[in-house]
mmCIF file with all atom_site columns, C-alpha atoms in Angstrom:
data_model
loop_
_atom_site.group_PDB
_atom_site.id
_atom_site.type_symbol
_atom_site.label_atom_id
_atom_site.label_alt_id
_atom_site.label_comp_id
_atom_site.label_asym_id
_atom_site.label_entity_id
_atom_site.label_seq_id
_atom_site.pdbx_PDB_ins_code
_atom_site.Cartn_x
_atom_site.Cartn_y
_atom_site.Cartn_z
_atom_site.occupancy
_atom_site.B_iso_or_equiv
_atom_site.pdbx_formal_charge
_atom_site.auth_seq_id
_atom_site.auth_comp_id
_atom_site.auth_asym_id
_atom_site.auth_atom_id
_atom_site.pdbx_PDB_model_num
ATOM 1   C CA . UNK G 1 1   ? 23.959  15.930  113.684 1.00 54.00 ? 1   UNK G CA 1
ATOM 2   C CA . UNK G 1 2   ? 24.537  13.219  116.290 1.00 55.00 ? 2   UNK G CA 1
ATOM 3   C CA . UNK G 1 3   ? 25.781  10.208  116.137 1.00 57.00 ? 3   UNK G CA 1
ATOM 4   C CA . UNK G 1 4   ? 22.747  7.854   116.244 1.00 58.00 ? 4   UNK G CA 1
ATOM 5   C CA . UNK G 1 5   ? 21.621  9.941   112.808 1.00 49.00 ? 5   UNK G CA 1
ATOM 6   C CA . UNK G 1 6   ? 24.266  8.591   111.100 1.00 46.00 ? 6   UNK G CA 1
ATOM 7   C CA . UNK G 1 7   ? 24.022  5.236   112.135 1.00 52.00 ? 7   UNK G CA 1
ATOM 8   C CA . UNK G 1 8   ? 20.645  5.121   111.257 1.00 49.00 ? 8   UNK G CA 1
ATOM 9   C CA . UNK G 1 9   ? 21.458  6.981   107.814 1.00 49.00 ? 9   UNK G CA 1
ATOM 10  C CA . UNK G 1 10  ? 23.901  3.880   107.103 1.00 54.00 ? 10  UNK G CA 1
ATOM 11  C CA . UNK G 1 11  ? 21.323  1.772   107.916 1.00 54.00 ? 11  UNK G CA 1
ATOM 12  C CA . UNK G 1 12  ? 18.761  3.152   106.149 1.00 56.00 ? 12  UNK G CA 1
ATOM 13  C CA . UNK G 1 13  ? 21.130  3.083   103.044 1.00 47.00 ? 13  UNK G CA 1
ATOM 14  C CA . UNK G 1 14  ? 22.475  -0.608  103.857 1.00 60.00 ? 14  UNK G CA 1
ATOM 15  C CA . UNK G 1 15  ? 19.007  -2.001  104.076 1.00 52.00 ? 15  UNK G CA 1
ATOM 16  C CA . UNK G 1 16  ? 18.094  0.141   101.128 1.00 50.00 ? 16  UNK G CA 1
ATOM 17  C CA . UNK G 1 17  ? 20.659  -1.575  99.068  1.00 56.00 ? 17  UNK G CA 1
ATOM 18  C CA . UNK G 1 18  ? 20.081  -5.290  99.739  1.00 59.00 ? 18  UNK G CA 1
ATOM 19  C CA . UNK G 1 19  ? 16.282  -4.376  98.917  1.00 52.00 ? 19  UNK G CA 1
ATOM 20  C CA . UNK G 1 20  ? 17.922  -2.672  95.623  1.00 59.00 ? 20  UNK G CA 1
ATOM 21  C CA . UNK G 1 21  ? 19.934  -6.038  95.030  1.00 62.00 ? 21  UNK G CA 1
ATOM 22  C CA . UNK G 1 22  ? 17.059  -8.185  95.873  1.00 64.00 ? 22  UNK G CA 1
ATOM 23  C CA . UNK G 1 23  ? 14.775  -6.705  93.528  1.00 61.00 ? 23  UNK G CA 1
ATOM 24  C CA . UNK G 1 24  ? 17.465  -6.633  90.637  1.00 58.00 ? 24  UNK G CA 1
ATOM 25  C CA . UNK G 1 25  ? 18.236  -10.507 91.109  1.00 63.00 ? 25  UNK G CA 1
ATOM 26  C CA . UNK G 1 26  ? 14.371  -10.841 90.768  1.00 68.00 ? 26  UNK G CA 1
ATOM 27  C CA . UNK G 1 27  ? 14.233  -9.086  87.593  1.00 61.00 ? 27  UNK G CA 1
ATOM 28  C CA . UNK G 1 28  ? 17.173  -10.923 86.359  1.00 67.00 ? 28  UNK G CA 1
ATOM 29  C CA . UNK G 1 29  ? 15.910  -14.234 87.353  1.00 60.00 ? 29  UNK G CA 1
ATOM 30  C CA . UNK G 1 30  ? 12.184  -13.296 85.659  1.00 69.00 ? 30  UNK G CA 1
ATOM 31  C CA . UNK G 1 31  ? 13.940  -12.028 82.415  1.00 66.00 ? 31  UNK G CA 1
ATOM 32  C CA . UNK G 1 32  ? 16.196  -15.604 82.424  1.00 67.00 ? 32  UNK G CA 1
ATOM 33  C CA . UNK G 1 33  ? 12.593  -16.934 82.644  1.00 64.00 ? 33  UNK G CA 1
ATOM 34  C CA . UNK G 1 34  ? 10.924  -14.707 79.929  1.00 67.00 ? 34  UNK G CA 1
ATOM 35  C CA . UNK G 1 35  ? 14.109  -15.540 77.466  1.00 65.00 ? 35  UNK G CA 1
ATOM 36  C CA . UNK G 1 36  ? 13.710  -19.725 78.523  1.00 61.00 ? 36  UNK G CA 1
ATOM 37  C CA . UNK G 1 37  ? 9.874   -19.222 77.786  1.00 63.00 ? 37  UNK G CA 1
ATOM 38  C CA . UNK G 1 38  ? 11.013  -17.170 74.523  1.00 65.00 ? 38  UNK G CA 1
ATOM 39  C CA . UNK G 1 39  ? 13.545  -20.376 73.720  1.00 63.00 ? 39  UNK G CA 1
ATOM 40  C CA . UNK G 1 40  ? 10.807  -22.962 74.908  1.00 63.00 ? 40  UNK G CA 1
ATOM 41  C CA . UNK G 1 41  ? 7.993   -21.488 72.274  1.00 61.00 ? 41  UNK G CA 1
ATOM 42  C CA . UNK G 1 42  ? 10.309  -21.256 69.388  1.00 65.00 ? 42  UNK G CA 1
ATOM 43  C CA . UNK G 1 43  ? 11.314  -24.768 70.135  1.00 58.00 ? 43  UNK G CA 1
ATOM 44  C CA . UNK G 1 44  ? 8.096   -25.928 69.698  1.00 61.00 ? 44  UNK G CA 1
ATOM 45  C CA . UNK G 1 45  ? 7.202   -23.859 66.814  1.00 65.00 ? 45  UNK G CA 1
ATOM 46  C CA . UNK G 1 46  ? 10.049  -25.585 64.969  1.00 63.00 ? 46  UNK G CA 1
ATOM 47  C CA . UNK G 1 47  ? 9.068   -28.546 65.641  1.00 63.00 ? 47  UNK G CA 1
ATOM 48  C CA . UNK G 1 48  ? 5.052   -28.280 64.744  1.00 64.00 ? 48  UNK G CA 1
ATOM 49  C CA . UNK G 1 49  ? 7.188   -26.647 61.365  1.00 68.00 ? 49  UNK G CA 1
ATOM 50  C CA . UNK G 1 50  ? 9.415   -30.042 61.226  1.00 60.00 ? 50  UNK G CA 1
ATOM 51  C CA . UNK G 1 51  ? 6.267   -31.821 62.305  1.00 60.00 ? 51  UNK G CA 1
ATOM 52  C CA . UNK G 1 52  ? 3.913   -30.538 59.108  1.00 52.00 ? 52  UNK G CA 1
ATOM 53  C CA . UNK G 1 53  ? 6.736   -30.641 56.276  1.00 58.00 ? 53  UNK G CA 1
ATOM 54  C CA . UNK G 1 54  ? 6.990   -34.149 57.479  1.00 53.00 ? 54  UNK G CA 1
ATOM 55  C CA . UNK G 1 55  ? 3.489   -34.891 57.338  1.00 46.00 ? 55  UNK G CA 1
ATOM 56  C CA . UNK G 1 56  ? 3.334   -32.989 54.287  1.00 48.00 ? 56  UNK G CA 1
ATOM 57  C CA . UNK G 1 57  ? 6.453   -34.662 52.549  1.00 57.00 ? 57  UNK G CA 1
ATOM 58  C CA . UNK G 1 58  ? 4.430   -38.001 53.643  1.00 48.00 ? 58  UNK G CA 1
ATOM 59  C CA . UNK G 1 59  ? 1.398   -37.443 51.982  1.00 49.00 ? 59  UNK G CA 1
ATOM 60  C CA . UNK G 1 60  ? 2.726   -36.500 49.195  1.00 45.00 ? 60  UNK G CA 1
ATOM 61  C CA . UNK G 1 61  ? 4.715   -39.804 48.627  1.00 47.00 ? 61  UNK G CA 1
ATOM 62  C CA . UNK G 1 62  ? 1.131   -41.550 49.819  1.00 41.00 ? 62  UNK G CA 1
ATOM 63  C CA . UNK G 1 63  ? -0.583  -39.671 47.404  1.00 48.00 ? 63  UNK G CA 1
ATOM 64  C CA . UNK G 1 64  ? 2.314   -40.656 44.612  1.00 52.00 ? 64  UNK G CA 1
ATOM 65  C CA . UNK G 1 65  ? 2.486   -45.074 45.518  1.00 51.00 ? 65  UNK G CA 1
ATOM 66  C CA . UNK G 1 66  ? -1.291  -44.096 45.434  1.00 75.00 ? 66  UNK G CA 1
ATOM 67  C CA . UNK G 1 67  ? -1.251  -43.622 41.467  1.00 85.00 ? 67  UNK G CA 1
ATOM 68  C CA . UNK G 1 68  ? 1.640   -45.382 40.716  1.00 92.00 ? 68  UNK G CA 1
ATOM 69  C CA . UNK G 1 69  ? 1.434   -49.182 39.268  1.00 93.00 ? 69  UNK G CA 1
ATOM 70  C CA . UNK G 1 70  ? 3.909   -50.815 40.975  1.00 90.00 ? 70  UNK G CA 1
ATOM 71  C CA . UNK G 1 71  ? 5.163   -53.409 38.544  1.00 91.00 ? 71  UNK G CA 1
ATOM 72  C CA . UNK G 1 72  ? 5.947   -50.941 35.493  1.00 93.00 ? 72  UNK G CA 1
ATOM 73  C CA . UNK G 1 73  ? 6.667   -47.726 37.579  1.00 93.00 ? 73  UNK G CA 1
ATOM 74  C CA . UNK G 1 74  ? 4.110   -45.697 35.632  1.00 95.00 ? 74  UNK G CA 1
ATOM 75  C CA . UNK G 1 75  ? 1.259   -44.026 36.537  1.00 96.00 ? 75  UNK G CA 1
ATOM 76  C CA . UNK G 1 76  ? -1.592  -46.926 37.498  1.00 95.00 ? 76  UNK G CA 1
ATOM 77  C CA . UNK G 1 77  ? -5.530  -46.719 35.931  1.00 93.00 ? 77  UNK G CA 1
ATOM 78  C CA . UNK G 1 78  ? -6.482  -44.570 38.845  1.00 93.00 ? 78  UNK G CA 1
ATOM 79  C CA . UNK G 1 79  ? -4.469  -41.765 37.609  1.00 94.00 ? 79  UNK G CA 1
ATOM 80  C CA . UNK G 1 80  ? -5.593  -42.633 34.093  1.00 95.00 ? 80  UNK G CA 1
ATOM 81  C CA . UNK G 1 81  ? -9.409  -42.101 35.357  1.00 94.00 ? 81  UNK G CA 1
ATOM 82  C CA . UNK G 1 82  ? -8.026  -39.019 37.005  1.00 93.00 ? 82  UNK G CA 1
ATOM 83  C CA . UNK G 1 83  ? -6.797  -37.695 34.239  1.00 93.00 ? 83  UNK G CA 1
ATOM 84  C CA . UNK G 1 84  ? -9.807  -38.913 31.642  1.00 93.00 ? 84  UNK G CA 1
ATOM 85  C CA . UNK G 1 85  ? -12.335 -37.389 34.070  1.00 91.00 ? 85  UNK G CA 1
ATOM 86  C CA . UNK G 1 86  ? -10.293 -33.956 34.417  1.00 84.00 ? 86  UNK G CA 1
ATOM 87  C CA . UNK G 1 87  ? -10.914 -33.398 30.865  1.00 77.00 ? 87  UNK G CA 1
ATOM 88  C CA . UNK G 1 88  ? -12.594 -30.677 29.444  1.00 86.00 ? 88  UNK G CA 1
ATOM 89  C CA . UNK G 1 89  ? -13.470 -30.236 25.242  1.00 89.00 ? 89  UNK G CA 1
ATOM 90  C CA . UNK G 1 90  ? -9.887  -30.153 23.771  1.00 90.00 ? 90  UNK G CA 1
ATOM 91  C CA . UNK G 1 91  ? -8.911  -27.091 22.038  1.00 89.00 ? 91  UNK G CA 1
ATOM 92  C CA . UNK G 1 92  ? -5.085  -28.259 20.506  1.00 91.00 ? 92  UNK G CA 1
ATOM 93  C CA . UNK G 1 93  ? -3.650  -31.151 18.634  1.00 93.00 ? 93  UNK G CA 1
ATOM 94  C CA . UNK G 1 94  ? -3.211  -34.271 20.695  1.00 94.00 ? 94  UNK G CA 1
ATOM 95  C CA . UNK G 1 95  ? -3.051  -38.057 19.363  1.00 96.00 ? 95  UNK G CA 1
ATOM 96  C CA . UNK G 1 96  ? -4.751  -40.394 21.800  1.00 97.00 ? 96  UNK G CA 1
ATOM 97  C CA . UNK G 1 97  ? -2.840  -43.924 21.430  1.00 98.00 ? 97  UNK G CA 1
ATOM 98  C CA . UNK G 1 98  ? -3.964  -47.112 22.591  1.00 97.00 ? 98  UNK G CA 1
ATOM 99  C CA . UNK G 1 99  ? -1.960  -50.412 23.466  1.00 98.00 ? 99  UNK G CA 1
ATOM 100 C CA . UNK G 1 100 ? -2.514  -53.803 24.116  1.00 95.00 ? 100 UNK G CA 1
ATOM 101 C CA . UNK G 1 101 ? -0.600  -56.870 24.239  1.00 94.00 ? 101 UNK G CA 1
ATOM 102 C CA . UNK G 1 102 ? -1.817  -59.374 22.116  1.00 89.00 ? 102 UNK G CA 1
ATOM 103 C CA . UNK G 1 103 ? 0.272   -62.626 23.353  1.00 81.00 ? 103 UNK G CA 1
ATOM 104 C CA . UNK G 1 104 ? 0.037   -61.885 27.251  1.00 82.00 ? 104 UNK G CA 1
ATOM 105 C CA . UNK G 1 105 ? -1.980  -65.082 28.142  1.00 81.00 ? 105 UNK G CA 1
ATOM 106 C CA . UNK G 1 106 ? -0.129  -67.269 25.674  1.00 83.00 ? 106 UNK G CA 1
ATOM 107 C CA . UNK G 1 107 ? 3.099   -66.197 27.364  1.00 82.00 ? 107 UNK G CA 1
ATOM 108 C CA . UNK G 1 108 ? 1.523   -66.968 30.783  1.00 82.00 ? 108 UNK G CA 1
ATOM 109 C CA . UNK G 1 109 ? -0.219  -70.188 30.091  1.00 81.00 ? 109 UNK G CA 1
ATOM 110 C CA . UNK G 1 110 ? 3.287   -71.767 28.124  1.00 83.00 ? 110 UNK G CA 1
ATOM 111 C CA . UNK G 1 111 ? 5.852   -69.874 29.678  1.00 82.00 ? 111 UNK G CA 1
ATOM 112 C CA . UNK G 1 112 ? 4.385   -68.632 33.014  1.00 84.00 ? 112 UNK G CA 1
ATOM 113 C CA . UNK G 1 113 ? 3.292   -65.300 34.930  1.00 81.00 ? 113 UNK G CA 1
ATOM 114 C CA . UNK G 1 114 ? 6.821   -64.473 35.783  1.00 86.00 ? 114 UNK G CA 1
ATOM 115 C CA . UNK G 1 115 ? 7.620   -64.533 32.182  1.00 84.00 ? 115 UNK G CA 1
ATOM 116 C CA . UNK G 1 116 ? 4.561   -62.273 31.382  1.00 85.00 ? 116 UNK G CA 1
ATOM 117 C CA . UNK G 1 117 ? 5.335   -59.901 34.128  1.00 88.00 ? 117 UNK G CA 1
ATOM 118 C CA . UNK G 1 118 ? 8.371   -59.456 32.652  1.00 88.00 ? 118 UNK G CA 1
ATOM 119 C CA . UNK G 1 119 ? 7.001   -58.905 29.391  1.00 89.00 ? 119 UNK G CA 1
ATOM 120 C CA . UNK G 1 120 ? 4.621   -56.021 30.646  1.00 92.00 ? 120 UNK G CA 1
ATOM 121 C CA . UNK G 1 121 ? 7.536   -54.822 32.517  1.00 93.00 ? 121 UNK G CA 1
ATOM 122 C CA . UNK G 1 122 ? 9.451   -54.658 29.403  1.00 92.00 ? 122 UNK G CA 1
ATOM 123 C CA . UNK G 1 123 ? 6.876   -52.869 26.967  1.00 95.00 ? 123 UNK G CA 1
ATOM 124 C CA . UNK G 1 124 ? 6.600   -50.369 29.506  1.00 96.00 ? 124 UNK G CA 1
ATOM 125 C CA . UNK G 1 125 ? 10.070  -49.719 29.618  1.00 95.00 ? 125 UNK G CA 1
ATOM 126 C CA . UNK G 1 126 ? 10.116  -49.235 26.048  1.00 95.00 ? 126 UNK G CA 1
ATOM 127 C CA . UNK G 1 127 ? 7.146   -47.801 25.725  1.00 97.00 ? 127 UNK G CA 1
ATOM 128 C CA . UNK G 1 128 ? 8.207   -44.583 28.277  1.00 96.00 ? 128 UNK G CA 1
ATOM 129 C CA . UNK G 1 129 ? 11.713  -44.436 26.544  1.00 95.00 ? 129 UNK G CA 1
ATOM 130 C CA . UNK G 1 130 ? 10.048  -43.691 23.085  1.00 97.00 ? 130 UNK G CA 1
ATOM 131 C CA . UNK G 1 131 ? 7.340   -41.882 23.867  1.00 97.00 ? 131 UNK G CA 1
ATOM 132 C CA . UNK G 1 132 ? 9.166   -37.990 24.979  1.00 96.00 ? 132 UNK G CA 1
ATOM 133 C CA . UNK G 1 133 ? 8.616   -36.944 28.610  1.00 94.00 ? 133 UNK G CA 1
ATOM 134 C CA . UNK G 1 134 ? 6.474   -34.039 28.037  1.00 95.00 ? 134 UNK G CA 1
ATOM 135 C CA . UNK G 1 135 ? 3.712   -36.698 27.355  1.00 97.00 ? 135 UNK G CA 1
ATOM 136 C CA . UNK G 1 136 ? 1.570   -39.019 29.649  1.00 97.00 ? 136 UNK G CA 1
ATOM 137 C CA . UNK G 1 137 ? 2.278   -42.802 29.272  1.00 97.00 ? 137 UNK G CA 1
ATOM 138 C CA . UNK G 1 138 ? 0.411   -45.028 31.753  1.00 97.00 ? 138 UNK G CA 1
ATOM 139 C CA . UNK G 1 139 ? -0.683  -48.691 32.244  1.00 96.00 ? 139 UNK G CA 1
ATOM 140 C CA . UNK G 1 140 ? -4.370  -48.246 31.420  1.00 96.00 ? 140 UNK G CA 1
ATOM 141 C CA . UNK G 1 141 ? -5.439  -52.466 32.776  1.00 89.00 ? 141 UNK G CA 1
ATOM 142 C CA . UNK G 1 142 ? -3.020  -55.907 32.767  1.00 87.00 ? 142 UNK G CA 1
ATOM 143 C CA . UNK G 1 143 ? -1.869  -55.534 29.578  1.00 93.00 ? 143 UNK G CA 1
ATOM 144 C CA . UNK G 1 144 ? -3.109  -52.392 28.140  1.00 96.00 ? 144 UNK G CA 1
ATOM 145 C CA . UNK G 1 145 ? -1.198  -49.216 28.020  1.00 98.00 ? 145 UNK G CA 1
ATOM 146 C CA . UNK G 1 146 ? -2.233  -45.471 26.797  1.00 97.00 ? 146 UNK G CA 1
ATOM 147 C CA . UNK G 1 147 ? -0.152  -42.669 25.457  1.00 98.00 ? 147 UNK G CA 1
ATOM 148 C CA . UNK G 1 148 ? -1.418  -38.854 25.335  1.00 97.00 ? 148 UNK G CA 1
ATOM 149 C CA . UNK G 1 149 ? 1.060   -37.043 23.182  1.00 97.00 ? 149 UNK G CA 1
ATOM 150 C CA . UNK G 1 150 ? 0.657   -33.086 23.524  1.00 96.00 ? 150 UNK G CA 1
ATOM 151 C CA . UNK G 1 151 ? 0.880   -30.757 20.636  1.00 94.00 ? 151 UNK G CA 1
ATOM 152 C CA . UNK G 1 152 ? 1.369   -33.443 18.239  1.00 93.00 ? 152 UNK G CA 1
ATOM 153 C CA . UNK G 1 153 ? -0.075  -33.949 14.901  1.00 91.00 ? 153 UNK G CA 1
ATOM 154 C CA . UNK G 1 154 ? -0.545  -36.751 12.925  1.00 89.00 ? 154 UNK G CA 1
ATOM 155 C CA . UNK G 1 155 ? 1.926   -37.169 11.360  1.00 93.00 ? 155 UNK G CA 1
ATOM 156 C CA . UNK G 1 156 ? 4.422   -37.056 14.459  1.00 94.00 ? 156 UNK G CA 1
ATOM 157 C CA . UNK G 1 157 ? 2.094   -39.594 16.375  1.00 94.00 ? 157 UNK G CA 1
ATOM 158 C CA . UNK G 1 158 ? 2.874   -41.741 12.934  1.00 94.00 ? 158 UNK G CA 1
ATOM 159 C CA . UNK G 1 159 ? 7.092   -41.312 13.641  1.00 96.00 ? 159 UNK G CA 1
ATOM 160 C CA . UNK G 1 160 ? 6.875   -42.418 17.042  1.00 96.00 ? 160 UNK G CA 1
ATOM 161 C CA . UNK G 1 161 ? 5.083   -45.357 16.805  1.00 96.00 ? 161 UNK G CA 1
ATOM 162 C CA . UNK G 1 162 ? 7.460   -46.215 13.979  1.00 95.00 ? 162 UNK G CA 1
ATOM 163 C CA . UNK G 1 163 ? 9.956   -45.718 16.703  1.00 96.00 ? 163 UNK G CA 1
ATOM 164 C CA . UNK G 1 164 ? 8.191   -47.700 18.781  1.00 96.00 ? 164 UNK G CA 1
ATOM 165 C CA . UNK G 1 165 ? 7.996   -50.883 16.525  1.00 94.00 ? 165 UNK G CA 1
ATOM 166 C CA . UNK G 1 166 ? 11.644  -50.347 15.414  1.00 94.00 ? 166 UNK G CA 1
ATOM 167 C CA . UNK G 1 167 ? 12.922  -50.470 19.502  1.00 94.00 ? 167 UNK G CA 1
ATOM 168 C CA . UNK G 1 168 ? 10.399  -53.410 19.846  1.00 92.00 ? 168 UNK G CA 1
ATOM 169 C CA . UNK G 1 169 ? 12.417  -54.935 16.873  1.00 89.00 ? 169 UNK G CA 1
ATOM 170 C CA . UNK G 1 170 ? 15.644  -54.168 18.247  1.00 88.00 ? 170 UNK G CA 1
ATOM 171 C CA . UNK G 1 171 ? 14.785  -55.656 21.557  1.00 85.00 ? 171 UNK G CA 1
ATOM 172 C CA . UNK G 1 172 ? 13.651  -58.905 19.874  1.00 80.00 ? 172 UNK G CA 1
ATOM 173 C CA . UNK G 1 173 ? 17.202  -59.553 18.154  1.00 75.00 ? 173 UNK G CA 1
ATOM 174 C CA . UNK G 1 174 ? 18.619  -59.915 21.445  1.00 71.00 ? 174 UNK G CA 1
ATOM 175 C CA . UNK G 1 175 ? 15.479  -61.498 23.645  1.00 61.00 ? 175 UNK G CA 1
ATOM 176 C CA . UNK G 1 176 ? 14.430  -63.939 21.153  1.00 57.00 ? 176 UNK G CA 1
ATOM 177 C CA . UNK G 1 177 ? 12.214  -65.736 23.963  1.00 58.00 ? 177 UNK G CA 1
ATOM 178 C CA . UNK G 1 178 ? 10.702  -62.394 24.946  1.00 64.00 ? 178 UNK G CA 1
ATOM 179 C CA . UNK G 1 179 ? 8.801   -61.175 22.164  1.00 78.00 ? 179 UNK G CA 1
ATOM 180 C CA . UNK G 1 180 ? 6.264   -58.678 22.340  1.00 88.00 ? 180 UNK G CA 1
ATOM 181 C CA . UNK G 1 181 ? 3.741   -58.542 20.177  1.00 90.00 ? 181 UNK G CA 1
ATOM 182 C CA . UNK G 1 182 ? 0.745   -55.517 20.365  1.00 94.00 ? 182 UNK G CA 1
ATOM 183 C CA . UNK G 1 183 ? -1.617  -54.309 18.590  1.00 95.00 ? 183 UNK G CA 1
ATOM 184 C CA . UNK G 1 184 ? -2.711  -49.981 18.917  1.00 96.00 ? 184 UNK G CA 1
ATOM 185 C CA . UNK G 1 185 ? -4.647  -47.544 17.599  1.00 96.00 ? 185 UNK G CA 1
ATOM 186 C CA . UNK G 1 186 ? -4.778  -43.770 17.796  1.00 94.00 ? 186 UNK G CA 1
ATOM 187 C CA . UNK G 1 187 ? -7.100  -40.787 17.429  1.00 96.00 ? 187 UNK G CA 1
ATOM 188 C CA . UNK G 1 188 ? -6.067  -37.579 16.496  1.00 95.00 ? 188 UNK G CA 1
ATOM 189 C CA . UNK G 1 189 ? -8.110  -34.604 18.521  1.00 93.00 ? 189 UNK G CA 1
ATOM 190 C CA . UNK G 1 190 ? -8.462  -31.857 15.818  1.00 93.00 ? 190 UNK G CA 1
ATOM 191 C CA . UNK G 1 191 ? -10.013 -34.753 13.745  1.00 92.00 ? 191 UNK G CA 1
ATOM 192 C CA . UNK G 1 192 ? -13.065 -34.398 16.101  1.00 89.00 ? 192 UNK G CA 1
ATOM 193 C CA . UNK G 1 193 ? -15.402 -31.732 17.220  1.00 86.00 ? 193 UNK G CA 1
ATOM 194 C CA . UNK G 1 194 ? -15.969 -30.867 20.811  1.00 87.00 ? 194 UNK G CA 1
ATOM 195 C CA . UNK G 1 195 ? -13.958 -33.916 21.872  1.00 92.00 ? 195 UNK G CA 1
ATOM 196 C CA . UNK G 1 196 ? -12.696 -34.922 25.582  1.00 94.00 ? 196 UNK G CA 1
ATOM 197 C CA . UNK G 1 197 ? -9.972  -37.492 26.350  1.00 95.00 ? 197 UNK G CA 1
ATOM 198 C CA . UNK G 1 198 ? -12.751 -39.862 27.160  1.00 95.00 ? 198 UNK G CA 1
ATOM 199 C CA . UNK G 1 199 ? -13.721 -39.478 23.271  1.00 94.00 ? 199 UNK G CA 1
ATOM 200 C CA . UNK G 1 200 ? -10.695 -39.966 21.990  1.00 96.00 ? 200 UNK G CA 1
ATOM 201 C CA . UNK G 1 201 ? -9.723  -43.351 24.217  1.00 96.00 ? 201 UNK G CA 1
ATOM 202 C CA . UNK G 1 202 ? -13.085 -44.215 22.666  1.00 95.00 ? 202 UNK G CA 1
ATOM 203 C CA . UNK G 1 203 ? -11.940 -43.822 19.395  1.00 96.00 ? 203 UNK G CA 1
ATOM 204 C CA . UNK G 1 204 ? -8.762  -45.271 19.566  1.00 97.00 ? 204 UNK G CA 1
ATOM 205 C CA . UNK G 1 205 ? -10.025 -48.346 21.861  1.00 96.00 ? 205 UNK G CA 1
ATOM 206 C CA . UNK G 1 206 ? -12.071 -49.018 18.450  1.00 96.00 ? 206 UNK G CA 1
ATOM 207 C CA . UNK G 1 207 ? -9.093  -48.244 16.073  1.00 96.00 ? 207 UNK G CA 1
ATOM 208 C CA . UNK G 1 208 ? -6.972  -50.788 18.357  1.00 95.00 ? 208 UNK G CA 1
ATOM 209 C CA . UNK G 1 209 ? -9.443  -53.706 17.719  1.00 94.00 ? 209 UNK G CA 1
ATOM 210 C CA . UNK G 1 210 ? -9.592  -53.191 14.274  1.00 94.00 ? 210 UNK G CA 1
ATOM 211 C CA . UNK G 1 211 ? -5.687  -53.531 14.256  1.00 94.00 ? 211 UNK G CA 1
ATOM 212 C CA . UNK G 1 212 ? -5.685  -56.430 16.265  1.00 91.00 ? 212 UNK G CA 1
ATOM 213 C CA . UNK G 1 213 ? -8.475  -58.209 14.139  1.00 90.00 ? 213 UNK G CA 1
ATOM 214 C CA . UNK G 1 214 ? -5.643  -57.310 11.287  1.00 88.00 ? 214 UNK G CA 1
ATOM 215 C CA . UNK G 1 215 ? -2.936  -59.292 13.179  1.00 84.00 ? 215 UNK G CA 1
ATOM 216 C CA . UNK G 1 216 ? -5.233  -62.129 13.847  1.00 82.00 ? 216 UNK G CA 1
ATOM 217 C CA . UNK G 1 217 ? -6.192  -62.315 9.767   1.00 80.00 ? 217 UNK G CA 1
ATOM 218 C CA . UNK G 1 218 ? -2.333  -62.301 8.800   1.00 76.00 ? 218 UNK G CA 1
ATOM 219 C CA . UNK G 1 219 ? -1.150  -65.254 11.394  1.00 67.00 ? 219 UNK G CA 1
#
C-alpha cells in the first residue's frame, strides 16, 4: 500500500477521533444537564413539601386562636357550639355541669374590670386544675363556664365539685380581696332518655338558676 493510503488512514482515524471526543463531551455536558434538571426538580419539590407543612402547621394554629378564648386559655363558645351541635343521643354516663359567677358585675362596678378579669381568669384556672384532663372545660359566655365530664357518674360529678369548692376555699385564705363566688348545676345523662349535650346544658342551665336563687335567699 502506498504512502498517501496511510496518510489518509491516519487521517481518517484522527478526524474520526475528535468526532468520537466531540460527541462524548456532548453527552457528558447533556447528562451534567439531565442530573442539574434532576437536582433543580427535587429542589422544588422540597420546597412545595416545606411550603404545604408550613401552610399546614399555619392553619392549624389559625384554626386553634380560632376556638381558643384568649383571656382564660380555654376553649372559647365557638368551640362550645361546635361541640353542642356535634352531638348525637348519648349512649354512656356523662354529668353536664354548669357555672356562673354570681359577683362578676359587683366586682367590676366597685373594684373595676381589671379586677374582674382577673377573677374570670382565676376560676378558670381553678376550674381546669380540678376538673381531670380527659374532660372538656370551656368558657361558655363572660362569666359562665361548662364542664363535660366523660364516663362519670353521679356520684363522681358530686366529689369534684366538692373539690372544686374546697380549692375555691383554699384560694380565698390567701386572696381575701379576690373572692369568687358561683353558683352551678349539673345533669347527669343516663338520668335522661334519648338525650344530646344540648339537653343536658338545658337541664343544668335550669339546675344552675335554681342554685343561684338559693344563694340569693341565704345572703
Amino acid at each position: 500500500m502506498s504512502e498517501t493510503y496511510f496518510e489518509y488512514a491516519d487521517e481518517t482515524v484522527t478526524a474520526a477521533e475528535q468526532y468520537s471526543e466531540k460527541i462524548a463531551a456532548r453527552i457528558r455536558l447533556t447528562e451534567i444537564i439531565s442530573a442539574l434538571d434532576i437536582l433543580l426538580l427535587i429542589f422544588l419539590i422540597v420546597q412545595q413539601q416545606i411550603q404545604h407543612i408550613k401552610a399546614v402547621r399555619e392553619n392549624h394554629i389559625l384554626s386553634k386562636k380560632a376556638y381558643l378564648d384568649v383571656h382564660t386559655g380555654l376553649p372559647n363558645k365557638s368551640r362550645c357550639e361546635d361541640l353542642l351541635n356535634s352531638s348525637g343521643f348519648i349512649t354512656e354516663p356523662l354529668c353536664f355541669v354548669m357555672f356562673d359567677l354570681n359577683n362578676l358585675k359587683e366586682v367590676n362596678d366597685t373594684l373595676g374590670h381589671a379586677a374582674g378579669d382577673s377573677m374570670i381568669a382565676n376560676f378558670a384556672h381553678i376550674l381546669r386544675k380540678v376538673v381531670p384532663e380527659k374532660d372538656f372545660v370551656g368558657r361558655y359566655g363572660g362569666d359562665e363556664f361548662i364542664a363535660i365530664l366523660y364516663d362519670t357518674t353521679s356520684g363522681q360529678a358530686d366529689e369534684l365539685l366538692e373539690k372544686l369548692h374546697a380549692t375555691i376555699k383554699q384560694y380565698h385564705s390567701s386572696n381575701m380581696p379576690d373572692a369568687i363566688s358561683y353558683a352551678y348545676g349539673y345533669s347527669y345523662s343516663m338520668n335522661y332518655k334519648d338525650c344530646t349535650l344540648r339537653n343536658l346544658l338545658d337541664k343544668a342551665d335550669h339546675e344552675m338558676y335554681l342554685n343561684k336563687q338559693a344563694q340569693k335567699k341565704k345572703r
